[in-house]
Short mmCIF file of C-alpha atoms and ligand atoms in Angstrom, two decimals:
data_model
loop_
_atom_site.label_atom_id
_atom_site.label_comp_id
_atom_site.label_asym_id
_atom_site.label_seq_id
_atom_site.Cartn_x
_atom_site.Cartn_y
_atom_site.Cartn_z
CA MET G 1 -0.06 -0.02 -0.08
CA LEU G 2 1.24 3.51 -1.00
CA LYS G 3 2.72 5.48 1.97
CA GLN G 4 2.79 9.22 1.71
CA ILE G 5 4.92 11.08 3.86
CA ALA G 6 5.71 14.61 5.04
CA ILE G 7 9.29 15.26 6.70
CA LEU G 8 9.57 18.30 8.82
CA GLY G 9 13.19 19.19 8.97
CA SER G 10 14.38 17.18 6.13
CA THR G 11 17.67 19.22 6.03
CA GLY G 12 18.87 17.98 9.48
CA SER G 13 20.55 15.10 10.71
CA VAL G 14 17.60 12.94 11.18
CA GLY G 15 15.82 14.39 8.11
CA ARG G 16 18.81 13.39 5.83
CA ASN G 17 18.74 9.98 7.32
CA ALA G 18 14.96 9.64 6.58
CA LEU G 19 15.48 10.18 3.05
CA ARG G 20 18.13 7.70 2.77
CA VAL G 21 15.91 5.24 4.48
CA ILE G 22 13.15 6.07 2.11
CA ASP G 23 15.14 5.91 -0.93
CA ALA G 24 15.96 2.15 0.11
CA LEU G 25 12.38 1.37 0.99
CA GLY G 26 11.36 2.01 -2.79
CA PRO G 27 8.51 3.51 -4.69
CA GLN G 28 5.54 2.75 -2.25
CA TYR G 29 6.98 5.61 0.15
CA GLN G 30 6.31 8.64 -1.53
CA ILE G 31 7.58 12.19 -0.21
CA ILE G 32 4.79 14.89 -0.30
CA ALA G 33 6.31 17.53 1.53
CA LEU G 34 9.81 18.72 2.94
CA SER G 35 10.87 21.52 5.12
CA ALA G 36 14.05 23.46 6.14
CA HIS G 37 14.58 26.50 8.40
CA SER G 38 17.30 28.20 6.43
CA ASN G 39 19.09 25.78 4.30
CA VAL G 40 17.33 26.41 1.27
CA LEU G 41 20.31 25.15 -0.91
CA LEU G 42 19.91 21.53 0.54
CA LEU G 43 16.23 21.89 0.54
CA ALA G 44 15.81 22.80 -3.27
CA GLU G 45 18.43 20.02 -3.89
CA GLN G 46 16.11 17.72 -2.07
CA ALA G 47 12.98 18.96 -3.80
CA ARG G 48 14.46 18.46 -7.37
CA ARG G 49 15.35 14.86 -6.51
CA TYR G 50 12.20 13.68 -4.50
CA LYS G 51 9.45 15.99 -6.39
CA PRO G 52 7.29 16.79 -3.30
CA GLY G 53 4.10 18.66 -4.02
CA PHE G 54 5.05 21.04 -1.30
CA VAL G 55 8.08 22.45 0.25
CA ALA G 56 8.18 24.68 3.35
CA VAL G 57 10.65 27.49 4.67
CA THR G 58 10.03 28.25 8.42
CA ASN G 59 12.34 31.30 8.17
CA ALA G 60 10.45 33.33 5.65
CA ASP G 61 13.62 35.54 4.79
CA TYR G 62 14.52 32.74 2.60
CA ALA G 63 11.58 32.13 0.87
CA GLU G 64 12.39 34.35 -2.10
CA GLN G 65 15.69 32.57 -2.64
CA LEU G 66 14.03 29.32 -2.44
CA GLY G 67 11.63 30.61 -4.95
CA GLU G 68 14.26 31.51 -7.37
CA LEU G 69 16.04 27.92 -6.77
CA LEU G 70 12.70 26.05 -7.61
CA GLY G 71 11.28 28.44 -10.15
CA ASP G 72 11.22 25.75 -12.91
CA GLN G 73 9.50 23.14 -10.82
CA ASP G 74 5.79 22.27 -10.29
CA ILE G 75 6.30 22.60 -6.25
CA GLU G 76 4.14 24.72 -4.06
CA ILE G 77 6.25 26.98 -1.59
CA LEU G 78 5.10 27.61 1.84
CA ALA G 79 6.91 30.11 4.26
CA GLY G 80 6.96 31.08 7.87
CA PRO G 81 6.59 29.09 11.09
CA ASP G 82 2.91 28.19 10.31
CA SER G 83 3.83 26.43 7.01
CA LEU G 84 4.73 23.37 9.05
CA ILE G 85 1.16 23.18 10.47
CA GLU G 86 -0.23 23.44 6.74
CA ILE G 87 1.95 20.31 5.57
CA ALA G 88 1.25 18.45 8.74
CA GLU G 89 -2.47 18.59 7.84
CA LEU G 90 -2.07 17.95 4.32
CA GLU G 91 -4.95 15.49 3.18
CA ASP G 92 -2.74 13.27 1.23
CA VAL G 93 -0.35 12.84 3.87
CA ASP G 94 -0.32 9.60 5.74
CA ILE G 95 2.86 9.87 7.95
CA VAL G 96 4.34 12.85 9.40
CA LEU G 97 8.10 12.56 10.31
CA THR G 98 9.06 15.27 12.64
CA ALA G 99 12.76 15.98 12.76
CA VAL G 100 12.82 19.77 13.37
CA VAL G 101 14.85 20.80 16.34
CA GLY G 102 13.19 22.32 19.59
CA ALA G 103 9.97 23.71 20.76
CA ALA G 104 9.27 25.18 17.17
CA GLY G 105 7.90 21.61 16.37
CA LEU G 106 5.04 21.61 18.80
CA PRO G 107 2.28 23.27 16.67
CA ALA G 108 2.85 21.19 13.84
CA VAL G 109 3.22 17.96 16.03
CA LEU G 110 -0.08 18.93 17.56
CA ALA G 111 -1.77 19.44 14.15
CA ALA G 112 -0.74 16.15 13.07
CA ALA G 113 -2.03 14.61 16.13
CA ARG G 114 -5.22 16.38 15.79
CA SER G 115 -5.33 15.22 12.17
CA GLY G 116 -5.21 11.65 13.21
CA LYS G 117 -2.05 11.19 11.23
CA GLN G 118 0.59 8.52 11.84
CA LEU G 119 3.43 10.72 13.68
CA ALA G 120 6.94 9.47 13.53
CA ILE G 121 8.53 11.76 16.08
CA ALA G 122 11.98 12.42 16.49
CA ASN G 123 11.66 15.97 17.66
CA LYS G 124 11.42 15.14 21.52
CA GLU G 125 11.09 18.46 23.06
CA PRO G 126 7.04 18.87 22.11
CA PHE G 127 6.93 15.71 24.57
CA VAL G 128 8.78 17.51 27.16
CA ILE G 129 6.67 20.66 26.86
CA ALA G 130 3.30 19.16 26.23
CA GLY G 131 3.51 15.38 26.26
CA ASP G 132 -0.13 14.61 27.96
CA LEU G 133 -1.54 17.05 25.55
CA LEU G 134 0.01 15.60 22.53
CA ILE G 135 -0.82 12.05 23.59
CA GLY G 136 -4.45 12.96 24.20
CA GLU G 137 -4.88 14.68 20.86
CA ALA G 138 -3.64 11.64 18.93
CA LYS G 139 -5.87 9.22 21.09
CA ARG G 140 -8.91 11.56 20.50
CA ASN G 141 -8.47 11.74 16.96
CA GLY G 142 -7.32 8.06 16.06
CA GLY G 143 -3.58 9.10 15.53
CA THR G 144 -0.77 6.82 16.10
CA ILE G 145 2.60 8.00 17.81
CA LEU G 146 5.69 6.10 16.95
CA PRO G 147 8.92 7.03 18.63
CA VAL G 148 12.11 7.65 16.33
CA ASP G 149 14.24 8.28 19.25
CA SER G 150 16.45 5.19 19.55
CA GLU G 151 16.02 4.72 23.27
CA HIS G 152 12.02 4.87 22.73
CA SER G 153 11.96 2.82 19.83
CA ALA G 154 13.94 0.06 21.80
CA ILE G 155 11.12 0.50 24.64
CA PHE G 156 8.39 0.47 22.13
CA GLN G 157 9.79 -2.90 20.66
CA ALA G 158 10.58 -4.35 24.06
CA MET G 159 7.05 -3.83 25.17
CA GLN G 160 5.47 -5.88 22.78
CA SER G 161 6.68 -8.72 24.96
CA GLY G 162 3.98 -8.06 27.34
CA ASN G 163 1.28 -5.68 28.68
CA PRO G 164 2.20 -2.35 30.14
CA GLU G 165 0.76 -3.53 33.38
CA GLU G 166 3.19 -6.22 33.47
CA VAL G 167 6.14 -3.79 33.34
CA ASN G 168 8.23 -3.44 36.51
CA LYS G 169 10.54 -0.71 35.14
CA ILE G 170 11.87 0.97 31.79
CA ILE G 171 15.52 1.18 31.50
CA LEU G 172 16.95 4.14 29.51
CA THR G 173 20.59 3.49 28.28
CA ALA G 174 22.65 6.71 27.96
CA SER G 175 26.28 6.75 26.06
CA GLY G 176 27.43 9.35 29.00
CA GLY G 177 28.63 11.61 26.16
CA PRO G 178 32.24 12.89 26.05
CA PHE G 179 32.40 13.77 29.75
CA ARG G 180 31.25 10.43 31.22
CA LYS G 181 34.56 9.99 33.12
CA ALA G 182 34.94 13.54 33.90
CA SER G 183 34.77 15.08 37.41
CA ALA G 184 32.63 18.06 38.29
CA GLU G 185 35.82 20.05 38.52
CA ASP G 186 36.86 18.79 34.77
CA ILE G 187 33.47 19.95 33.36
CA ARG G 188 34.18 23.60 34.51
CA ASN G 189 37.06 23.78 31.62
CA VAL G 190 34.97 22.21 28.95
CA THR G 191 35.29 24.00 25.29
CA LEU G 192 32.74 24.11 22.79
CA GLU G 193 34.81 21.78 20.55
CA GLN G 194 35.08 19.16 23.16
CA ALA G 195 31.31 19.57 23.74
CA LEU G 196 30.44 19.06 20.11
CA SER G 197 32.53 15.72 19.62
CA HIS G 198 30.15 12.92 20.61
CA PRO G 199 31.92 9.49 21.17
CA VAL G 200 29.37 7.57 19.52
CA TRP G 201 26.50 9.46 17.69
CA ASP G 202 26.57 11.73 14.82
CA MET G 203 23.91 14.44 15.31
CA GLY G 204 22.70 18.01 15.00
CA PRO G 205 24.68 20.66 17.11
CA LYS G 206 21.59 20.98 19.67
CA ILE G 207 20.97 17.51 20.68
CA THR G 208 25.08 16.82 20.76
CA ILE G 209 25.27 19.68 23.54
CA ASP G 210 21.98 17.92 25.27
CA SER G 211 24.18 14.79 25.00
CA ALA G 212 27.05 16.27 26.78
CA THR G 213 25.20 18.01 29.59
CA MET G 214 22.83 14.74 29.65
CA MET G 215 20.00 17.09 29.35
CA ASN G 216 19.13 14.94 26.26
CA LYS G 217 18.75 11.95 28.88
CA ALA G 218 16.74 14.05 31.22
CA PHE G 219 14.48 14.84 28.44
CA GLU G 220 14.12 11.26 27.31
CA ILE G 221 12.99 10.47 30.88
CA ILE G 222 10.04 12.87 30.44
CA GLU G 223 9.39 11.68 26.69
CA ALA G 224 9.27 8.03 28.02
CA ARG G 225 6.84 9.01 31.04
CA TRP G 226 4.42 10.29 28.35
CA LEU G 227 4.85 7.87 25.49
CA PHE G 228 4.55 4.66 27.65
CA ASP G 229 2.38 6.34 30.39
CA MET G 230 4.80 5.31 32.80
CA PRO G 231 5.27 6.77 36.48
CA VAL G 232 8.53 8.31 36.86
CA GLU G 233 9.44 5.94 39.77
CA LYS G 234 9.44 3.02 37.10
CA ILE G 235 12.09 4.76 34.91
CA GLU G 236 15.98 4.22 35.34
CA VAL G 237 19.05 5.54 33.48
CA LEU G 238 21.92 3.23 33.19
CA ILE G 239 25.16 4.34 31.20
CA HIS G 240 26.16 2.13 28.38
CA PRO G 241 29.26 3.69 26.55
CA GLU G 242 28.90 1.20 23.69
CA SER G 243 25.45 2.18 22.60
CA ILE G 244 24.60 -1.03 21.26
CA VAL G 245 21.72 -1.84 23.75
CA HIS G 246 19.39 0.99 23.16
CA SER G 247 17.16 0.49 26.29
CA LEU G 248 15.52 -2.29 28.16
CA VAL G 249 12.26 -3.10 29.82
CA GLU G 250 11.93 -5.11 32.93
CA PHE G 251 8.74 -7.09 33.35
CA VAL G 252 7.34 -8.16 36.59
CA ASP G 253 8.50 -11.82 36.53
CA GLY G 254 12.01 -10.68 36.29
CA SER G 255 12.57 -10.99 32.36
CA VAL G 256 14.34 -8.16 30.92
CA ILE G 257 13.67 -7.28 27.01
CA ALA G 258 16.22 -5.27 25.31
CA GLN G 259 16.56 -4.06 21.68
CA LEU G 260 20.20 -4.25 20.27
CA GLY G 261 21.73 -2.71 17.11
CA GLU G 262 24.65 -0.70 16.01
CA PRO G 263 24.26 3.16 16.88
CA ASP G 264 22.58 4.02 13.49
CA MET G 265 19.35 6.24 13.36
CA CYS G 266 18.41 4.51 10.14
CA LEU G 267 17.03 1.62 12.02
CA PRO G 268 14.62 3.46 14.56
CA ILE G 269 13.73 5.85 11.58
CA GLN G 270 12.81 2.72 9.35
CA TYR G 271 10.64 0.86 11.93
CA ALA G 272 8.58 4.17 12.57
CA LEU G 273 7.87 4.27 8.85
CA THR G 274 7.30 0.54 8.08
CA TYR G 275 5.62 -0.40 11.73
CA PRO G 276 4.05 -2.92 12.22
CA ALA G 277 6.25 -4.55 9.34
CA ARG G 278 9.80 -5.13 9.25
CA VAL G 279 11.68 -5.07 6.26
CA ALA G 280 15.32 -5.35 5.08
CA GLY G 281 17.14 -1.99 5.27
CA ILE G 282 20.12 -0.01 5.30
CA ALA G 283 21.18 -0.05 8.93
CA LYS G 284 24.42 -1.54 9.64
CA ARG G 285 24.17 -5.10 10.65
CA LEU G 286 25.27 -5.66 14.49
CA ARG G 287 28.29 -8.40 14.95
CA LEU G 288 28.33 -8.94 18.53
CA GLU G 289 31.51 -11.07 18.36
CA GLU G 290 33.37 -7.76 16.92
CA ILE G 291 31.99 -5.85 19.87
CA SER G 292 32.86 -8.76 22.31
CA LYS G 293 31.95 -6.55 25.30
CA LEU G 294 28.93 -4.56 26.47
CA THR G 295 29.55 -2.57 29.82
CA PHE G 296 26.98 -0.90 32.10
CA GLU G 297 27.43 1.80 34.97
CA ARG G 298 25.25 4.02 37.16
CA PRO G 299 25.11 7.52 36.19
CA ASN G 300 27.32 9.94 38.20
CA LEU G 301 24.52 12.32 39.60
CA GLU G 302 27.03 14.99 40.78
CA THR G 303 28.78 15.59 37.52
CA PHE G 304 25.42 15.26 35.86
CA ARG G 305 23.03 17.72 37.75
CA ALA G 306 20.80 17.67 34.59
CA LEU G 307 19.92 14.14 35.23
CA SER G 308 18.80 14.76 38.82
CA LEU G 309 16.97 17.84 37.61
CA GLY G 310 15.22 15.63 34.99
CA PHE G 311 13.87 13.37 37.49
CA GLU G 312 12.74 16.10 39.62
CA VAL G 313 11.01 17.88 36.72
CA ALA G 314 9.32 14.58 35.18
CA ARG G 315 7.66 14.32 38.65
CA THR G 316 6.50 17.93 38.92
CA GLY G 317 5.42 18.21 35.13
CA GLY G 318 3.21 21.43 34.35
CA THR G 319 5.23 24.61 33.64
CA ALA G 320 8.49 23.09 35.23
CA ALA G 321 8.88 20.99 32.12
CA VAL G 322 8.33 23.95 29.83
CA VAL G 323 10.80 25.97 31.84
CA PHE G 324 13.28 23.28 31.85
CA ASN G 325 13.07 22.88 28.17
CA ALA G 326 12.97 26.54 27.16
CA ALA G 327 15.95 27.46 29.49
CA ASN G 328 18.05 24.85 28.04
CA GLU G 329 17.14 25.77 24.27
CA ALA G 330 18.23 29.40 25.15
CA ALA G 331 21.31 28.61 27.25
CA VAL G 332 22.46 25.94 24.49
CA GLU G 333 21.97 28.79 21.88
CA GLU G 334 24.22 31.21 24.03
CA PHE G 335 26.92 28.44 24.60
CA LEU G 336 27.00 27.67 20.82
CA ALA G 337 27.49 31.52 20.16
CA GLY G 338 30.38 31.43 22.59
CA ARG G 339 28.80 33.82 25.02
CA ILE G 340 28.60 31.39 28.08
CA LYS G 341 30.52 28.62 29.27
CA PHE G 342 29.56 24.59 29.20
CA VAL G 343 28.88 24.75 33.09
CA ASN G 344 26.68 27.65 32.82
CA ILE G 345 24.09 25.95 30.78
CA VAL G 346 22.76 23.59 33.60
CA GLU G 347 23.33 26.54 36.10
CA LEU G 348 20.97 28.79 34.16
CA ILE G 349 18.44 26.09 33.76
CA GLU G 350 18.39 25.35 37.62
CA HIS G 351 18.09 28.98 38.22
CA CYS G 352 15.08 29.34 36.16
CA LEU G 353 13.51 26.37 37.80
CA ASN G 354 14.16 27.74 41.38
CA LYS G 355 12.70 31.21 40.39
CA HIS G 356 9.63 29.86 38.48
CA ASN G 357 6.15 29.30 40.23
CA VAL G 358 5.14 26.01 38.80
CA LYS G 359 1.57 25.58 37.60
CA THR G 360 0.63 21.93 37.15
CA THR G 361 -2.83 22.36 35.10
CA VAL G 362 -2.30 24.74 32.55
CA SER G 363 -3.53 25.87 28.82
CA LEU G 364 -1.28 25.81 25.89
CA GLU G 365 -1.22 29.67 26.08
CA GLU G 366 0.06 29.25 29.71
CA LEU G 367 2.77 26.78 28.65
CA LEU G 368 4.03 29.24 25.98
CA GLU G 369 4.17 32.11 28.41
CA ALA G 370 6.23 30.26 30.73
CA ASP G 371 8.46 29.14 27.56
CA ALA G 372 8.99 32.71 26.57
CA TRP G 373 9.61 33.83 30.31
CA ALA G 374 12.41 31.05 30.56
CA ARG G 375 14.26 32.14 27.28
CA ARG G 376 14.06 35.85 28.34
CA GLU G 377 15.48 35.08 31.74
CA VAL G 378 18.28 33.01 30.34
CA THR G 379 19.18 35.61 27.60
CA GLU G 380 19.34 38.43 30.05
CA LEU G 381 21.52 36.43 32.76
CA ALA G 382 23.83 35.10 30.00
CA TYR G 383 25.35 38.60 29.76
CA SER G 384 26.24 38.72 33.44
CA VAL G 385 27.58 35.04 33.83
P1 NDP U 1 19.40 19.36 13.10
O1 NDP U 1 20.00 20.63 13.84
O2 NDP U 1 20.64 18.43 12.49
O3 NDP U 1 18.43 19.80 12.10
C1 NDP U 1 17.29 20.25 12.59
C2 NDP U 1 16.26 20.38 11.48
O4 NDP U 1 15.22 21.64 11.70
C3 NDP U 1 16.84 21.07 10.12
O5 NDP U 1 15.96 20.62 9.09
C4 NDP U 1 16.57 22.59 10.46
O6 NDP U 1 16.53 23.39 9.25
C5 NDP U 1 14.98 22.78 11.04
N1 NDP U 1 15.06 23.75 12.07
C6 NDP U 1 16.05 24.10 12.78
N2 NDP U 1 15.28 25.04 13.49
C7 NDP U 1 13.91 25.42 13.06
C8 NDP U 1 12.93 26.14 13.38
N3 NDP U 1 13.02 27.13 14.21
N4 NDP U 1 11.68 25.76 12.98
C9 NDP U 1 11.65 24.84 12.04
N5 NDP U 1 12.72 24.12 11.61
C10 NDP U 1 13.82 24.41 12.11
O7 NDP U 1 18.63 18.53 14.52
P2 NDP U 1 18.61 16.80 14.63
O8 NDP U 1 18.35 16.18 13.15
O9 NDP U 1 20.02 16.42 15.04
O10 NDP U 1 17.67 16.58 15.56
C11 NDP U 1 16.15 16.92 15.33
C12 NDP U 1 15.23 16.32 16.36
O11 NDP U 1 15.40 15.04 16.60
C13 NDP U 1 15.72 17.08 17.68
O12 NDP U 1 14.55 17.31 18.37
C14 NDP U 1 16.38 16.10 18.30
O13 NDP U 1 16.51 16.20 19.80
C15 NDP U 1 16.08 14.66 17.78
N6 NDP U 1 16.81 13.44 17.67
C16 NDP U 1 17.78 13.58 16.94
C17 NDP U 1 18.71 12.56 16.88
C18 NDP U 1 19.78 12.49 16.01
O14 NDP U 1 20.68 11.26 15.69
N7 NDP U 1 20.24 13.69 15.42
C19 NDP U 1 18.55 11.21 17.55
C20 NDP U 1 17.25 11.15 18.43
C21 NDP U 1 16.22 12.45 18.49
P3 NDP U 1 17.93 24.19 8.48
O15 NDP U 1 18.96 22.86 8.20
O16 NDP U 1 17.30 24.89 7.58
O17 NDP U 1 18.42 24.80 9.58
MG1 MG U 2 17.92 9.15 22.14
#
């Protein structure tokens, strides 16, 4: 059966991998829409190759350039942040793969859920900000949510071995990033270059920094909490530097079911597109005899304060999670621009969490207000650190 796909964020790391996966899946997978924020050169190249009906550029300043690049093509060009909502709601689209970075993906993810689409979600920040709202919209409108994040894809696969009420706990694995062995003191002198060199995964800059602070794992706790409707008490994090065991589920009888594979996003991307079917694909095959050893250790919560905050925020929910995400997005931006130090990222996040008065039951407007407040707070403070 023909599957028609929209990729939000096709020029990013996940987006480019998704196109490679779709190439290999063959002609029954068709691209209906693609999007970028500002990289219109790559977007135009992708559009010429995949001939979608629609392309969207969320930064409207680049719309004119995109129009010139695609002037000879029969492709509708959409521009501005809301263009993502338009493509997520397109009648012809069956699957919306969301691979944009940050909270910017939230309105489109909600629109896709509301339209009852199959959602393949890499963009984890919307889960952090509004996980309950998102899951609720999908349920009410007959939408399916399939995780692309490798840990959550692993858990989703392992969950198929039992019923949700038979789960004793979820064990999220983490590579530990480049500073796994660092002391709290070492972390104080980290450079941008060191923070951007992840030992295992090749990803976009924002999630690479999130992995170095372990904010990424903190977000994944919240993502798992909503995706699998699990109380935070049943979620654990284990450091696994080889990144072969992508996560595990322990059932009440003591059986632990894990999903293993090479660290290669093509596999979870493909599974989210072909589910419930499994087909041969391009992901590198696992040869355990070549790896020979898999190791696991408890995370150091003193070095990685982000992880303790993640558990706390996951328990509190409401606007705490919004502030947690927004403060991080703003602080990572400041760090990438060279205006603050690596340690300041988590310090600024903690400052915002301490200053914020949490509301637990809130509307989307209130969530967005808390988001804007945290960003302003970090930007102002970044000048004084
Ligand atoms: P990248 O930075 O590589 O790509 C981000 C994509 O989003 C690009 O297409 C970019 O366009 C677009 N984009 C950037 N800013 C905006 C904006 N304000 N509005 C709309 N679109 C925007 O990110 P990744 O592919 O690494 O990550 C994407 C998401 O997937 C993140 O949420 C990340 O946490 C998650 N994820 C990523 C994994 C990975 O392996 N990379 C693994 C698991 C989850 P342009 O190119 O024009 O800037
Ligand atoms: Mg992950």
